[in-house]
Amino acid sequence: MLTYVYRVTKYDPADRDVHGHYTGPEDTVSDHGEAEASYLRAVAAFAADTGIDHLAVREPQIPSLAHFGVEPAVDGFGLEGLFPSGQAGFHDGAQVPLDIALELVRVMLRDNGAWCRLEADDTFAVHVGWDQYLYISSSRPCEEALARTRELGLFPERMDASPYAFGEEEDQDIQRPGDDDFWTDLHRAVVSGHAGILEETHIAGASRWHHLDRDTIGPVRVGLAPRARLAVWPPLSTDIAAVLSALPSDGLVEGVWQDDDGLIRGAIADEDDHAELTARIASARAAALLSVYADERVPLFTAVMTDDDGVLRARWRTEPTPSDREWALRQPKKG
């Protein structure tokens, strides 16, 4: 944890009640103008005071089922033009120069698209919480940046920790890496007919689906986003009538299907969308229905992709399945 943590806001501490709640005149949305620019200048000042000019994207996410931001969602989640490879460049571990990092902070301040943590290992971190609360952490006290932030009309306040800092999860040791052993086991499961599709979650809130057979496993692996979370599922069913008969009368469900082009597609639908989902599945080669509820959504096994050197540096985790727990029991004990 970094030593110096500051909450930076446009909210004057003098306008807080005894419980710390702000009662002053400032709005909780971005003005898309001078106040927003001041936030960005403050981040730049802290980065300069710390001596960093690049940051890593950590735990990126986009809105999925519902958008709870205070502004209307924008096309492309505010990422248009920020990455040469488009949205694919927005992945865990992506290194971005400071000017792009500031644009990501702008997107988060507007609360209408993407979100992530931005960090430089053991040196600097910045992320945005609800209601224009900006959290900046540094390995240095950043006295010049604090003075500059006050000159900009903002209020930096020292904190013990950011409430939005990443917290390690309980099942830390259970996480299976997407290493060579994982892909060997996956190949075996595909050849035996137990596995048939792979769910790739490269951004929280967005998944891509891949058809698996002995010829596609290699190309699928090469094309995955860095540090993606993976879930392996059984093959899709060619009994389309049986799949459609299992469609619930109400509530959410995820339909996954293979079109004539061979691509796997998925969509989450409620009862209002069932007619469209039915039409898509009815014309598909094969399909399946998956629960969207965590205690009912259990793939065969899961993993998180390692970096090219085989090290698992992603901090986010998959929900361990029974197979994952069995795998963990077979691993050599640490220490």
mmCIF file of C-alpha atoms in Angstrom:
data_model
loop_
_atom_site.group_PDB
_atom_site.id
_atom_site.type_symbol
_atom_site.label_atom_id
_atom_site.label_comp_id
_atom_site.label_asym_id
_atom_site.label_seq_id
_atom_site.Cartn_x
_atom_site.Cartn_y
_atom_site.Cartn_z
ATOM 1 C CA MET A 1 0.000 0.000 0.000
ATOM 2 C CA LEU A 2 1.313 3.439 -0.906
ATOM 3 C CA THR A 3 2.178 5.759 1.972
ATOM 4 C CA TYR A 4 0.479 8.947 0.832
ATOM 5 C CA VAL A 5 -3.192 8.759 -0.073
ATOM 6 C CA TYR A 6 -5.307 11.811 -0.882
ATOM 7 C CA ARG A 7 -8.979 12.308 -1.597
ATOM 8 C CA VAL A 8 -9.257 15.183 -4.054
ATOM 9 C CA THR A 9 -12.636 16.823 -4.604
ATOM 10 C CA LYS A 10 -14.369 20.079 -5.426
ATOM 11 C CA TYR A 11 -16.265 19.794 -2.128
ATOM 12 C CA ASP A 12 -15.181 22.214 0.592
ATOM 13 C CA PRO A 13 -14.741 20.304 3.896
ATOM 14 C CA ALA A 14 -16.356 23.296 5.623
ATOM 15 C CA ASP A 15 -19.625 22.265 3.941
ATOM 16 C CA ARG A 16 -19.763 18.804 5.513
ATOM 17 C CA ASP A 17 -22.034 17.854 8.387
ATOM 18 C CA VAL A 18 -20.985 16.010 11.534
ATOM 19 C CA HIS A 19 -21.217 12.700 9.637
ATOM 20 C CA GLY A 20 -18.925 13.916 6.862
ATOM 21 C CA HIS A 21 -21.718 14.250 4.304
ATOM 22 C CA TYR A 22 -21.373 17.141 1.894
ATOM 23 C CA THR A 23 -24.182 19.725 2.191
ATOM 24 C CA GLY A 24 -22.821 22.502 -0.006
ATOM 25 C CA PRO A 25 -23.841 23.811 -3.443
ATOM 26 C CA GLU A 26 -21.517 21.766 -5.693
ATOM 27 C CA ASP A 27 -23.197 19.304 -8.084
ATOM 28 C CA THR A 28 -22.136 15.651 -8.157
ATOM 29 C CA VAL A 29 -21.776 15.567 -11.965
ATOM 30 C CA SER A 30 -18.899 16.770 -14.081
ATOM 31 C CA ASP A 31 -19.252 20.212 -15.618
ATOM 32 C CA HIS A 32 -17.302 19.053 -18.699
ATOM 33 C CA GLY A 33 -15.493 22.345 -18.230
ATOM 34 C CA GLU A 34 -13.192 24.150 -15.826
ATOM 35 C CA ALA A 35 -13.886 22.000 -12.755
ATOM 36 C CA GLU A 36 -13.268 18.824 -14.742
ATOM 37 C CA ALA A 37 -10.092 20.354 -16.182
ATOM 38 C CA SER A 38 -8.927 21.177 -12.664
ATOM 39 C CA TYR A 39 -9.273 17.556 -11.638
ATOM 40 C CA LEU A 40 -7.134 16.499 -14.601
ATOM 41 C CA ARG A 41 -4.513 19.162 -13.864
ATOM 42 C CA ALA A 42 -4.370 17.922 -10.280
ATOM 43 C CA VAL A 43 -3.714 14.342 -11.425
ATOM 44 C CA ALA A 44 -1.004 15.611 -13.775
ATOM 45 C CA ALA A 45 0.589 17.570 -10.933
ATOM 46 C CA PHE A 46 0.708 14.536 -8.634
ATOM 47 C CA ALA A 47 2.124 12.387 -11.448
ATOM 48 C CA ALA A 48 4.836 14.963 -12.139
ATOM 49 C CA ASP A 49 5.643 15.275 -8.428
ATOM 50 C CA THR A 50 5.960 11.489 -8.228
ATOM 51 C CA GLY A 51 8.059 11.318 -11.383
ATOM 52 C CA ILE A 52 5.892 9.040 -13.528
ATOM 53 C CA ASP A 53 4.757 9.471 -17.129
ATOM 54 C CA HIS A 54 3.086 6.100 -17.799
ATOM 55 C CA LEU A 55 0.425 4.157 -15.942
ATOM 56 C CA ALA A 56 -0.990 0.648 -16.201
ATOM 57 C CA VAL A 57 -4.685 -0.062 -16.648
ATOM 58 C CA ARG A 58 -5.909 -2.408 -13.916
ATOM 59 C CA GLU A 59 -9.246 -4.246 -13.617
ATOM 60 C CA PRO A 60 -10.968 -2.464 -16.539
ATOM 61 C CA GLN A 61 -14.732 -2.577 -16.717
ATOM 62 C CA ILE A 62 -17.649 -1.280 -18.755
ATOM 63 C CA PRO A 63 -21.388 -1.160 -18.006
ATOM 64 C CA SER A 64 -23.137 -4.454 -18.745
ATOM 65 C CA LEU A 65 -26.699 -5.259 -17.698
ATOM 66 C CA ALA A 66 -27.515 -1.811 -16.427
ATOM 67 C CA HIS A 67 -25.929 1.624 -16.435
ATOM 68 C CA PHE A 68 -25.921 3.328 -13.052
ATOM 69 C CA GLY A 69 -23.841 6.371 -13.964
ATOM 70 C CA VAL A 70 -25.202 9.845 -13.443
ATOM 71 C CA GLU A 71 -24.824 10.740 -17.125
ATOM 72 C CA PRO A 72 -26.267 8.874 -20.148
ATOM 73 C CA ALA A 73 -24.025 6.091 -21.432
ATOM 74 C CA VAL A 74 -21.891 7.013 -24.440
ATOM 75 C CA ASP A 75 -21.113 4.941 -27.519
ATOM 76 C CA GLY A 76 -17.827 3.147 -27.244
ATOM 77 C CA PHE A 77 -17.808 3.661 -23.454
ATOM 78 C CA GLY A 78 -15.680 6.799 -23.896
ATOM 79 C CA LEU A 79 -12.753 4.785 -25.276
ATOM 80 C CA GLU A 80 -12.967 5.899 -28.906
ATOM 81 C CA GLY A 81 -9.609 7.081 -30.184
ATOM 82 C CA LEU A 82 -7.700 6.331 -26.984
ATOM 83 C CA PHE A 83 -6.114 3.040 -28.088
ATOM 84 C CA PRO A 84 -4.611 2.244 -31.523
ATOM 85 C CA SER A 85 -6.257 -1.196 -31.439
ATOM 86 C CA GLY A 86 -9.598 0.174 -30.269
ATOM 87 C CA GLN A 87 -11.389 -1.306 -27.287
ATOM 88 C CA ALA A 88 -9.080 -4.343 -27.452
ATOM 89 C CA GLY A 89 -6.296 -2.117 -26.139
ATOM 90 C CA PHE A 90 -8.224 -1.496 -22.934
ATOM 91 C CA HIS A 91 -7.130 -4.530 -20.958
ATOM 92 C CA ASP A 92 -5.580 -5.308 -17.614
ATOM 93 C CA GLY A 93 -1.903 -4.411 -17.631
ATOM 94 C CA ALA A 94 -2.058 -2.129 -20.670
ATOM 95 C CA GLN A 95 0.591 0.593 -20.367
ATOM 96 C CA VAL A 96 -0.658 4.049 -21.323
ATOM 97 C CA PRO A 97 1.146 7.399 -21.465
ATOM 98 C CA LEU A 98 0.019 10.066 -19.036
ATOM 99 C CA ASP A 99 -2.054 11.971 -21.609
ATOM 100 C CA ILE A 100 -4.162 8.860 -22.309
ATOM 101 C CA ALA A 101 -4.389 8.133 -18.586
ATOM 102 C CA LEU A 102 -5.811 11.612 -18.069
ATOM 103 C CA GLU A 103 -8.426 10.969 -20.754
ATOM 104 C CA LEU A 104 -9.410 7.783 -18.933
ATOM 105 C CA VAL A 105 -9.761 9.818 -15.738
ATOM 106 C CA ARG A 106 -12.008 12.203 -17.681
ATOM 107 C CA VAL A 107 -14.193 9.269 -18.774
ATOM 108 C CA MET A 108 -14.470 8.127 -15.152
ATOM 109 C CA LEU A 109 -15.300 11.617 -13.899
ATOM 110 C CA ARG A 110 -18.174 11.755 -16.381
ATOM 111 C CA ASP A 111 -19.398 8.384 -15.088
ATOM 112 C CA ASN A 112 -20.897 7.360 -18.418
ATOM 113 C CA GLY A 113 -18.611 4.670 -19.744
ATOM 114 C CA ALA A 114 -15.468 2.755 -18.846
ATOM 115 C CA TRP A 115 -13.816 2.520 -15.435
ATOM 116 C CA CYS A 116 -10.457 1.194 -14.237
ATOM 117 C CA ARG A 117 -7.674 1.692 -11.765
ATOM 118 C CA LEU A 118 -4.540 3.390 -13.086
ATOM 119 C CA GLU A 119 -1.299 2.458 -11.362
ATOM 120 C CA ALA A 120 2.477 2.509 -11.481
ATOM 121 C CA ASP A 121 3.782 -0.336 -9.328
ATOM 122 C CA ASP A 122 4.712 0.715 -5.789
ATOM 123 C CA THR A 123 4.794 4.350 -6.899
ATOM 124 C CA PHE A 124 1.477 5.889 -7.911
ATOM 125 C CA ALA A 125 -2.228 5.140 -8.281
ATOM 126 C CA VAL A 126 -5.327 7.060 -9.272
ATOM 127 C CA HIS A 127 -8.988 6.111 -9.606
ATOM 128 C CA VAL A 128 -12.394 7.737 -9.372
ATOM 129 C CA GLY A 129 -15.247 6.871 -7.038
ATOM 130 C CA TRP A 130 -18.864 7.978 -6.998
ATOM 131 C CA ASP A 131 -19.850 11.649 -7.107
ATOM 132 C CA GLN A 132 -16.582 13.109 -8.406
ATOM 133 C CA TYR A 133 -14.419 11.711 -5.621
ATOM 134 C CA LEU A 134 -10.877 11.331 -6.929
ATOM 135 C CA TYR A 135 -8.313 9.228 -5.070
ATOM 136 C CA ILE A 136 -4.584 9.685 -5.667
ATOM 137 C CA SER A 137 -1.871 7.629 -3.967
ATOM 138 C CA SER A 138 1.863 8.170 -4.175
ATOM 139 C CA SER A 139 5.107 6.957 -2.690
ATOM 140 C CA ARG A 140 6.000 10.615 -2.104
ATOM 141 C CA PRO A 141 4.252 13.360 -0.102
ATOM 142 C CA CYS A 142 3.803 15.505 -3.258
ATOM 143 C CA GLU A 143 3.867 18.850 -1.475
ATOM 144 C CA GLU A 144 4.085 20.800 -4.740
ATOM 145 C CA ALA A 145 1.126 18.911 -6.178
ATOM 146 C CA LEU A 146 -0.912 19.553 -3.035
ATOM 147 C CA ALA A 147 -0.230 23.287 -3.324
ATOM 148 C CA ARG A 148 -1.096 23.237 -7.025
ATOM 149 C CA THR A 149 -4.328 21.349 -6.329
ATOM 150 C CA ARG A 150 -5.403 23.980 -3.815
ATOM 151 C CA GLU A 151 -4.575 26.727 -6.325
ATOM 152 C CA LEU A 152 -6.935 24.980 -8.757
ATOM 153 C CA GLY A 153 -9.780 25.374 -6.255
ATOM 154 C CA LEU A 154 -9.890 21.715 -5.255
ATOM 155 C CA PHE A 155 -9.600 20.226 -1.775
ATOM 156 C CA PRO A 156 -7.023 17.475 -1.172
ATOM 157 C CA GLU A 157 -7.526 15.549 2.077
ATOM 158 C CA ARG A 158 -5.101 12.969 3.509
ATOM 159 C CA MET A 159 -6.559 9.487 4.019
ATOM 160 C CA ASP A 160 -5.348 6.171 5.354
ATOM 161 C CA ALA A 161 -6.504 4.329 2.231
ATOM 162 C CA SER A 162 -8.806 4.666 -0.748
ATOM 163 C CA PRO A 163 -12.106 2.784 -0.406
ATOM 164 C CA TYR A 164 -11.696 1.814 -4.066
ATOM 165 C CA ALA A 165 -8.213 0.321 -3.755
ATOM 166 C CA PHE A 166 -8.016 -3.275 -4.887
ATOM 167 C CA GLY A 167 -8.585 -5.789 -2.100
ATOM 168 C CA GLU A 168 -7.244 -9.329 -2.272
ATOM 169 C CA GLU A 169 -9.962 -11.969 -2.434
ATOM 170 C CA GLU A 170 -10.338 -14.846 -0.014
ATOM 171 C CA ASP A 171 -9.717 -17.668 -2.494
ATOM 172 C CA GLN A 172 -6.401 -16.240 -3.631
ATOM 173 C CA ASP A 173 -4.613 -19.614 -3.745
ATOM 174 C CA ILE A 174 -7.396 -21.354 -5.671
ATOM 175 C CA GLN A 175 -7.024 -19.290 -8.822
ATOM 176 C CA ARG A 176 -5.862 -21.433 -11.714
ATOM 177 C CA PRO A 177 -3.511 -19.778 -14.200
ATOM 178 C CA GLY A 178 -4.135 -20.073 -17.937
ATOM 179 C CA ASP A 179 -0.718 -21.680 -18.452
ATOM 180 C CA ASP A 180 0.448 -24.589 -20.616
ATOM 181 C CA ASP A 181 -0.964 -27.142 -18.174
ATOM 182 C CA PHE A 182 -4.385 -25.497 -18.377
ATOM 183 C CA TRP A 183 -4.354 -25.626 -22.174
ATOM 184 C CA THR A 184 -3.270 -29.262 -22.128
ATOM 185 C CA ASP A 185 -6.222 -30.115 -19.899
ATOM 186 C CA LEU A 186 -8.518 -28.023 -22.091
ATOM 187 C CA HIS A 187 -7.360 -29.879 -25.215
ATOM 188 C CA ARG A 188 -8.076 -33.185 -23.470
ATOM 189 C CA ALA A 189 -11.565 -32.012 -22.462
ATOM 190 C CA VAL A 190 -12.355 -30.840 -25.996
ATOM 191 C CA VAL A 191 -11.135 -34.031 -27.672
ATOM 192 C CA SER A 192 -13.161 -36.148 -25.232
ATOM 193 C CA GLY A 193 -16.288 -34.112 -26.005
ATOM 194 C CA HIS A 194 -16.686 -32.670 -22.514
ATOM 195 C CA ALA A 195 -15.812 -29.074 -23.500
ATOM 196 C CA GLY A 196 -16.898 -27.108 -26.545
ATOM 197 C CA ILE A 197 -16.940 -23.359 -25.946
ATOM 198 C CA LEU A 198 -14.732 -20.867 -24.136
ATOM 199 C CA GLU A 199 -15.949 -17.671 -22.498
ATOM 200 C CA GLU A 200 -13.327 -14.907 -22.480
ATOM 201 C CA THR A 201 -13.952 -11.986 -20.130
ATOM 202 C CA HIS A 202 -11.350 -9.447 -21.162
ATOM 203 C CA ILE A 203 -13.150 -6.513 -19.534
ATOM 204 C CA ALA A 204 -15.527 -6.789 -16.596
ATOM 205 C CA GLY A 205 -18.956 -6.419 -18.185
ATOM 206 C CA ALA A 206 -17.974 -7.812 -21.602
ATOM 207 C CA SER A 207 -17.413 -11.376 -22.799
ATOM 208 C CA ARG A 208 -16.363 -12.992 -26.065
ATOM 209 C CA TRP A 209 -17.259 -16.560 -26.977
ATOM 210 C CA HIS A 210 -15.084 -19.034 -28.862
ATOM 211 C CA HIS A 211 -15.903 -22.369 -30.497
ATOM 212 C CA LEU A 212 -13.443 -25.082 -29.504
ATOM 213 C CA ASP A 213 -12.319 -28.149 -31.403
ATOM 214 C CA ARG A 214 -8.900 -29.743 -31.799
ATOM 215 C CA ASP A 215 -8.120 -27.379 -34.713
ATOM 216 C CA THR A 216 -9.265 -24.108 -33.132
ATOM 217 C CA ILE A 217 -7.741 -24.356 -29.653
ATOM 218 C CA GLY A 218 -4.359 -22.986 -30.752
ATOM 219 C CA PRO A 219 -5.706 -19.989 -32.718
ATOM 220 C CA VAL A 220 -8.155 -19.171 -29.909
ATOM 221 C CA ARG A 221 -5.337 -19.118 -27.363
ATOM 222 C CA VAL A 222 -3.220 -16.799 -29.514
ATOM 223 C CA GLY A 223 -6.104 -14.376 -30.018
ATOM 224 C CA LEU A 224 -7.101 -13.937 -26.368
ATOM 225 C CA ALA A 225 -6.737 -10.558 -24.680
ATOM 226 C CA PRO A 226 -3.920 -10.267 -22.131
ATOM 227 C CA ARG A 227 -4.884 -11.357 -18.609
ATOM 228 C CA ALA A 228 -8.391 -12.364 -19.668
ATOM 229 C CA ARG A 229 -10.550 -14.455 -17.369
ATOM 230 C CA LEU A 230 -11.582 -17.761 -18.941
ATOM 231 C CA ALA A 231 -14.481 -20.133 -18.367
ATOM 232 C CA VAL A 232 -14.796 -23.482 -20.142
ATOM 233 C CA TRP A 233 -18.277 -24.775 -20.968
ATOM 234 C CA PRO A 234 -19.720 -27.962 -22.503
ATOM 235 C CA PRO A 235 -20.469 -28.039 -26.243
ATOM 236 C CA LEU A 236 -23.568 -26.264 -27.468
ATOM 237 C CA SER A 237 -26.632 -28.390 -28.140
ATOM 238 C CA THR A 238 -27.860 -29.000 -31.687
ATOM 239 C CA ASP A 239 -31.341 -29.767 -30.298
ATOM 240 C CA ILE A 240 -32.620 -26.242 -30.803
ATOM 241 C CA ALA A 241 -36.195 -27.190 -29.879
ATOM 242 C CA ALA A 242 -35.066 -28.487 -26.498
ATOM 243 C CA VAL A 243 -33.027 -25.337 -25.839
ATOM 244 C CA LEU A 244 -35.982 -23.087 -26.661
ATOM 245 C CA SER A 245 -38.342 -25.152 -24.511
ATOM 246 C CA ALA A 246 -36.078 -24.461 -21.523
ATOM 247 C CA LEU A 247 -36.369 -20.686 -21.913
ATOM 248 C CA PRO A 248 -37.764 -19.368 -18.595
ATOM 249 C CA SER A 249 -41.053 -17.508 -18.631
ATOM 250 C CA ASP A 250 -39.549 -14.556 -16.793
ATOM 251 C CA GLY A 251 -36.249 -13.332 -15.385
ATOM 252 C CA LEU A 252 -32.818 -12.992 -16.888
ATOM 253 C CA VAL A 253 -31.050 -15.656 -18.906
ATOM 254 C CA GLU A 254 -28.023 -15.709 -21.197
ATOM 255 C CA GLY A 255 -28.416 -17.285 -24.591
ATOM 256 C CA VAL A 256 -25.305 -18.514 -26.400
ATOM 257 C CA TRP A 257 -25.526 -19.714 -29.985
ATOM 258 C CA GLN A 258 -23.475 -20.495 -33.085
ATOM 259 C CA ASP A 259 -24.572 -18.834 -36.309
ATOM 260 C CA ASP A 260 -24.041 -20.158 -39.829
ATOM 261 C CA ASP A 261 -20.767 -18.209 -40.030
ATOM 262 C CA GLY A 262 -19.427 -20.429 -37.256
ATOM 263 C CA LEU A 263 -19.055 -17.593 -34.754
ATOM 264 C CA ILE A 264 -20.343 -17.916 -31.211
ATOM 265 C CA ARG A 265 -22.535 -15.109 -29.960
ATOM 266 C CA GLY A 266 -24.196 -14.431 -26.649
ATOM 267 C CA ALA A 267 -26.846 -12.122 -25.263
ATOM 268 C CA ILE A 268 -28.434 -11.582 -21.866
ATOM 269 C CA ALA A 269 -32.185 -11.175 -22.091
ATOM 270 C CA ASP A 270 -35.194 -10.754 -19.838
ATOM 271 C CA GLU A 271 -38.788 -11.644 -20.647
ATOM 272 C CA ASP A 272 -39.190 -8.525 -22.793
ATOM 273 C CA ASP A 273 -36.337 -9.701 -25.031
ATOM 274 C CA HIS A 274 -37.324 -13.359 -25.265
ATOM 275 C CA ALA A 275 -38.955 -13.014 -28.683
ATOM 276 C CA GLU A 276 -35.770 -11.636 -30.232
ATOM 277 C CA LEU A 277 -33.598 -14.185 -28.422
ATOM 278 C CA THR A 278 -35.878 -16.997 -29.589
ATOM 279 C CA ALA A 279 -35.595 -15.814 -33.186
ATOM 280 C CA ARG A 280 -31.803 -15.766 -33.021
ATOM 281 C CA ILE A 281 -31.540 -19.204 -31.432
ATOM 282 C CA ALA A 282 -34.148 -20.722 -33.760
ATOM 283 C CA SER A 283 -31.927 -20.049 -36.784
ATOM 284 C CA ALA A 284 -28.685 -21.130 -35.087
ATOM 285 C CA ARG A 285 -26.615 -24.270 -35.654
ATOM 286 C CA ALA A 286 -26.388 -24.965 -31.938
ATOM 287 C CA ALA A 287 -27.194 -23.134 -28.716
ATOM 288 C CA ALA A 288 -27.382 -23.205 -24.925
ATOM 289 C CA LEU A 289 -29.009 -21.254 -22.127
ATOM 290 C CA LEU A 290 -26.869 -20.204 -19.149
ATOM 291 C CA SER A 291 -27.961 -18.777 -15.829
ATOM 292 C CA VAL A 292 -26.747 -15.269 -15.039
ATOM 293 C CA TYR A 293 -26.940 -15.914 -11.289
ATOM 294 C CA ALA A 294 -23.583 -16.678 -9.663
ATOM 295 C CA ASP A 295 -24.693 -19.693 -7.596
ATOM 296 C CA GLU A 296 -26.255 -21.316 -10.676
ATOM 297 C CA ARG A 297 -23.630 -20.381 -13.264
ATOM 298 C CA VAL A 298 -20.982 -23.087 -12.959
ATOM 299 C CA PRO A 299 -18.641 -23.745 -15.905
ATOM 300 C CA LEU A 300 -16.498 -26.871 -16.158
ATOM 301 C CA PHE A 301 -13.339 -25.061 -15.040
ATOM 302 C CA THR A 302 -11.805 -21.608 -15.173
ATOM 303 C CA ALA A 303 -8.507 -19.753 -15.387
ATOM 304 C CA VAL A 304 -6.926 -16.325 -15.709
ATOM 305 C CA MET A 305 -4.389 -15.815 -18.487
ATOM 306 C CA THR A 306 -0.770 -15.414 -17.491
ATOM 307 C CA ASP A 307 1.610 -12.917 -19.049
ATOM 308 C CA ASP A 308 3.936 -14.077 -21.837
ATOM 309 C CA ASP A 309 6.548 -15.128 -19.280
ATOM 310 C CA GLY A 310 4.057 -17.493 -17.626
ATOM 311 C CA VAL A 311 3.528 -15.357 -14.512
ATOM 312 C CA LEU A 312 -0.016 -14.632 -13.305
ATOM 313 C CA ARG A 313 -0.030 -10.894 -12.568
ATOM 314 C CA ALA A 314 -3.726 -10.184 -13.002
ATOM 315 C CA ARG A 315 -5.333 -9.571 -9.618
ATOM 316 C CA TRP A 316 -8.917 -10.301 -10.569
ATOM 317 C CA ARG A 317 -10.189 -13.815 -10.057
ATOM 318 C CA THR A 318 -12.693 -16.292 -11.418
ATOM 319 C CA GLU A 319 -15.230 -17.961 -9.159
ATOM 320 C CA PRO A 320 -13.693 -21.376 -8.313
ATOM 321 C CA THR A 321 -15.623 -24.365 -9.641
ATOM 322 C CA PRO A 322 -15.488 -27.855 -8.084
ATOM 323 C CA SER A 323 -12.926 -28.782 -10.755
ATOM 324 C CA ASP A 324 -10.820 -25.735 -9.881
ATOM 325 C CA ARG A 325 -10.804 -26.748 -6.225
ATOM 326 C CA GLU A 326 -9.728 -30.256 -7.148
ATOM 327 C CA TRP A 327 -6.924 -28.780 -9.235
ATOM 328 C CA ALA A 328 -5.824 -26.643 -6.277
ATOM 329 C CA LEU A 329 -5.636 -29.708 -4.015
ATOM 330 C CA ARG A 330 -3.281 -31.388 -6.485
ATOM 331 C CA GLN A 331 -0.812 -28.473 -6.430
ATOM 332 C CA PRO A 332 2.384 -28.626 -4.347
ATOM 333 C CA LYS A 333 2.046 -26.839 -1.025
ATOM 334 C CA LYS A 334 3.782 -23.474 -0.830
ATOM 335 C CA GLY A 335 6.713 -23.126 1.539
#
